[in-house]
Coordinates of N, CA and C in Angstrom, one line a residue:
M1 N 206.5 -64.3 115.6 CA 207.1 -64.8 116.8 C 208.9 -65.3 117.3
I2 N 208.6 -64.8 118.3 CA 210.5 -65.0 118.5 C 210.6 -66.3 119.6
S3 N 211.1 -66.9 119.3 CA 211.1 -68.0 120.7 C 212.5 -67.7 121.9
I4 N 212.8 -68.0 122.3 CA 213.9 -68.1 123.3 C 213.9 -69.3 124.1
T5 N 215.5 -70.0 124.5 CA 215.8 -70.7 125.7 C 216.7 -69.9 126.4
A6 N 216.8 -70.1 127.5 CA 217.5 -69.3 128.3 C 218.3 -70.7 129.5
I7 N 219.3 -70.7 129.6 CA 219.6 -71.6 130.8 C 220.8 -71.3 131.3
I8 N 220.4 -71.3 133.0 CA 220.9 -70.7 134.1 C 221.7 -72.0 134.4
K9 N 222.8 -71.8 134.7 CA 223.0 -72.0 135.9 C 224.1 -71.3 137.4
S10 N 222.9 -72.2 138.2 CA 223.9 -71.3 139.7 C 224.3 -72.3 140.3
K11 N 225.4 -72.2 140.7 CA 227.1 -72.3 141.1 C 225.9 -72.8 142.7
Q12 N 226.2 -74.4 143.6 CA 225.4 -75.1 144.3 C 225.0 -74.1 145.3
E13 N 226.0 -73.5 145.8 CA 225.8 -72.8 146.9 C 224.7 -71.4 146.7
N14 N 224.9 -71.4 145.7 CA 224.0 -70.1 145.6 C 222.7 -70.7 145.2
I15 N 222.1 -71.3 145.1 CA 220.7 -72.1 144.7 C 220.0 -71.5 144.7
E16 N 219.1 -71.1 146.1 CA 218.0 -70.6 146.8 C 218.2 -69.1 146.3
Q17 N 219.2 -68.3 146.6 CA 219.3 -67.0 146.0 C 218.6 -66.7 144.5
V18 N 219.2 -68.0 143.6 CA 219.1 -67.6 142.3 C 217.9 -68.0 141.3
R19 N 217.7 -69.3 142.7 CA 215.7 -69.3 142.2 C 215.4 -68.1 142.5
N20 N 214.6 -67.6 143.5 CA 214.3 -66.3 144.2 C 214.4 -65.4 143.1
M21 N 216.0 -65.0 142.5 CA 215.9 -63.9 141.6 C 214.7 -64.4 140.3
I22 N 214.9 -65.5 139.7 CA 214.8 -65.9 138.5 C 213.4 -65.8 139.0
H23 N 212.5 -66.6 140.7 CA 210.6 -65.9 140.1 C 210.6 -64.8 140.1
H24 N 210.8 -63.6 141.0 CA 211.4 -62.6 140.6 C 210.6 -61.4 138.7
L25 N 212.0 -62.5 138.0 CA 212.4 -62.1 136.4 C 211.0 -62.9 135.7
V26 N 210.3 -63.7 136.2 CA 209.4 -64.4 135.7 C 208.3 -63.7 136.1
T27 N 208.2 -63.3 137.3 CA 206.5 -62.7 137.6 C 206.6 -61.4 137.1
E28 N 207.2 -60.7 136.9 CA 207.5 -59.5 136.2 C 207.7 -59.0 135.0
T29 N 208.1 -60.1 134.2 CA 208.0 -60.6 132.8 C 206.9 -61.0 132.2
R30 N 206.1 -61.7 133.5 CA 204.5 -62.5 132.6 C 203.8 -60.9 132.5
K31 N 204.1 -60.2 132.6 CA 203.7 -59.0 132.9 C 203.4 -58.0 131.1
E32 N 205.0 -58.0 131.0 CA 205.1 -57.2 129.4 C 204.0 -57.6 128.9
A33 N 203.2 -56.7 127.7 CA 202.5 -57.4 127.1 C 203.1 -57.8 125.9
A34 N 203.7 -57.7 125.4 CA 204.8 -59.0 124.3 C 204.8 -59.9 124.7
C35 N 204.8 -60.6 125.9 CA 205.4 -61.7 126.5 C 204.1 -62.7 126.1
V36 N 204.3 -64.1 125.1 CA 203.3 -65.4 124.9 C 203.4 -66.1 125.7
R37 N 204.4 -66.2 126.2 CA 205.0 -67.4 127.3 C 206.2 -66.8 127.8
Y38 N 206.8 -67.3 129.4 CA 207.9 -67.4 129.7 C 207.5 -68.4 130.5
D39 N 207.9 -69.8 130.6 CA 207.7 -70.9 131.8 C 209.6 -71.1 132.3
L40 N 209.7 -71.3 133.2 CA 210.6 -71.8 134.0 C 210.6 -73.9 134.8
H41 N 211.4 -73.8 133.5 CA 211.7 -75.4 134.3 C 212.5 -75.6 135.4
T42 N 213.2 -76.8 135.8 CA 214.5 -76.9 136.9 C 214.9 -78.5 136.8
T43 N 216.1 -78.1 137.0 CA 217.1 -79.7 137.7 C 218.1 -79.3 138.4
E44 N 218.4 -79.7 139.4 CA 219.2 -79.1 141.0 C 219.7 -78.2 140.3
N45 N 220.5 -77.5 140.2 CA 221.3 -76.6 140.1 C 220.8 -75.7 138.4
V46 N 219.8 -76.2 137.7 CA 220.0 -75.6 136.6 C 218.3 -74.8 135.8
F47 N 218.2 -74.1 135.4 CA 217.5 -73.4 135.1 C 216.6 -73.3 133.9
I48 N 216.0 -73.6 133.2 CA 215.6 -73.1 131.7 C 214.6 -72.0 131.4
I49 N 214.5 -71.4 130.5 CA 213.3 -70.4 130.9 C 213.0 -70.4 128.7
W50 N 211.8 -70.5 128.8 CA 211.5 -70.5 127.9 C 210.6 -69.8 127.5
E51 N 210.6 -68.9 126.4 CA 210.2 -67.7 126.3 C 209.5 -67.5 124.6
E52 N 208.2 -67.1 124.3 CA 207.8 -66.0 123.2 C 207.7 -65.6 123.4
W53 N 208.1 -64.0 121.9 CA 206.9 -63.0 121.9 C 206.6 -62.8 120.9
K54 N 205.9 -62.1 121.0 CA 204.7 -61.5 119.7 C 205.3 -61.2 118.7
D55 N 207.2 -60.0 118.9 CA 207.5 -59.9 117.9 C 208.9 -59.2 118.4
Q56 N 209.7 -58.9 117.6 CA 211.3 -58.5 117.8 C 210.9 -57.2 118.8
V57 N 210.3 -56.7 118.7 CA 210.2 -54.8 119.4 C 209.6 -55.6 121.3
G58 N 208.8 -55.9 120.7 CA 208.7 -56.7 122.1 C 209.9 -57.4 123.2
F59 N 210.8 -58.1 122.5 CA 211.7 -58.8 122.7 C 212.5 -58.1 123.1
D60 N 212.8 -56.8 121.9 CA 213.9 -55.7 122.0 C 213.8 -54.9 123.7
T61 N 212.4 -54.6 123.8 CA 211.6 -53.7 125.0 C 212.4 -54.8 126.7
H62 N 212.0 -56.0 126.2 CA 212.3 -57.4 127.6 C 213.7 -56.6 127.6
N63 N 214.7 -57.2 127.1 CA 215.9 -57.0 126.5 C 216.2 -55.5 127.7
N64 N 215.5 -54.2 127.5 CA 216.0 -53.1 128.0 C 215.3 -53.4 129.4
Q65 N 214.4 -54.2 130.0 CA 213.7 -53.2 131.3 C 214.9 -54.2 132.3
P66 N 213.9 -52.7 133.6 CA 215.4 -52.5 134.7 C 215.5 -53.7 135.4
Y67 N 214.4 -54.5 135.5 CA 214.4 -56.2 136.3 C 215.2 -56.6 135.4
L68 N 215.0 -57.2 134.0 CA 216.5 -57.8 133.2 C 217.6 -57.5 134.0
L69 N 218.0 -55.9 133.1 CA 219.5 -56.6 133.6 C 220.2 -56.5 134.9
D70 N 219.1 -55.7 135.9 CA 219.3 -56.1 137.3 C 219.7 -57.3 137.9
F71 N 219.0 -59.1 137.3 CA 219.2 -59.9 137.6 C 220.7 -60.4 136.6
I72 N 220.8 -60.0 135.3 CA 221.8 -60.3 134.5 C 222.9 -59.5 135.3
K73 N 223.1 -59.0 135.7 CA 224.6 -58.1 136.8 C 224.4 -58.6 138.2
Q74 N 223.3 -58.7 139.1 CA 223.4 -59.3 140.5 C 223.8 -60.7 139.6
S75 N 223.6 -60.9 139.1 CA 223.4 -62.9 138.9 C 225.2 -63.8 138.6
E76 N 225.9 -62.3 138.2 CA 226.7 -62.8 137.0 C 228.0 -63.5 138.9
S77 N 228.2 -63.4 139.8 CA 229.0 -64.0 140.0 C 227.9 -65.4 141.5
L78 N 227.0 -65.3 140.8 CA 226.5 -66.6 141.6 C 226.4 -67.4 140.7
V79 N 226.1 -67.7 139.1 CA 226.1 -68.9 138.5 C 227.6 -69.7 137.8
A80 N 227.3 -71.0 138.2 CA 228.5 -71.5 138.0 C 229.3 -71.0 136.1
L81 N 228.1 -70.9 135.0 CA 228.6 -70.8 134.1 C 227.7 -69.0 133.4
P82 N 228.5 -68.7 132.2 CA 227.4 -67.9 131.9 C 226.1 -67.8 131.6
I83 N 225.5 -66.7 132.1 CA 224.2 -67.1 130.8 C 223.0 -67.5 129.6
Q84 N 223.8 -68.7 128.9 CA 223.2 -69.3 127.7 C 222.1 -68.5 126.9
V85 N 221.9 -68.2 125.6 CA 221.3 -67.9 125.5 C 220.2 -67.6 124.2
Y86 N 219.1 -68.2 123.9 CA 219.5 -68.7 122.3 C 217.7 -68.6 121.8
K87 N 218.0 -67.8 120.6 CA 217.5 -67.8 119.8 C 216.9 -69.2 118.7
T88 N 215.3 -69.9 119.2 CA 215.6 -70.6 118.1 C 214.2 -70.4 117.4
V89 N 214.1 -71.4 116.7 CA 213.0 -72.0 116.1 C 212.2 -73.3 116.2
Q90 N 211.1 -73.3 116.5 CA 210.7 -75.1 116.4 C 210.6 -76.0 114.5
T91 N 210.6 -76.7 114.3 CA 210.8 -77.7 113.8 C 209.7 -78.2 113.3
L92 N 209.3 -78.8 114.5 CA 208.6 -80.1 114.7 C 207.6 -79.5 115.3

């Protein structure tokens, strides 16, 4: 199992646009066969995606999906900071 936490901080003026883009990303990603979990959490202008993938191959496939690559490219000018992605391990 691969666990990922992604943190996306939108510029204040772009919150709605970023939210809509992320909702599309979540909807499409959840269709992927290797996706176990792709949960979205938000607070103000911060979006946190908690992901679980069956295996590295599935995660690698996700990272090459056109909708993810489009999201990354389109969001570059809309976010306050670069998107942070952490590969994590459950400890408790």
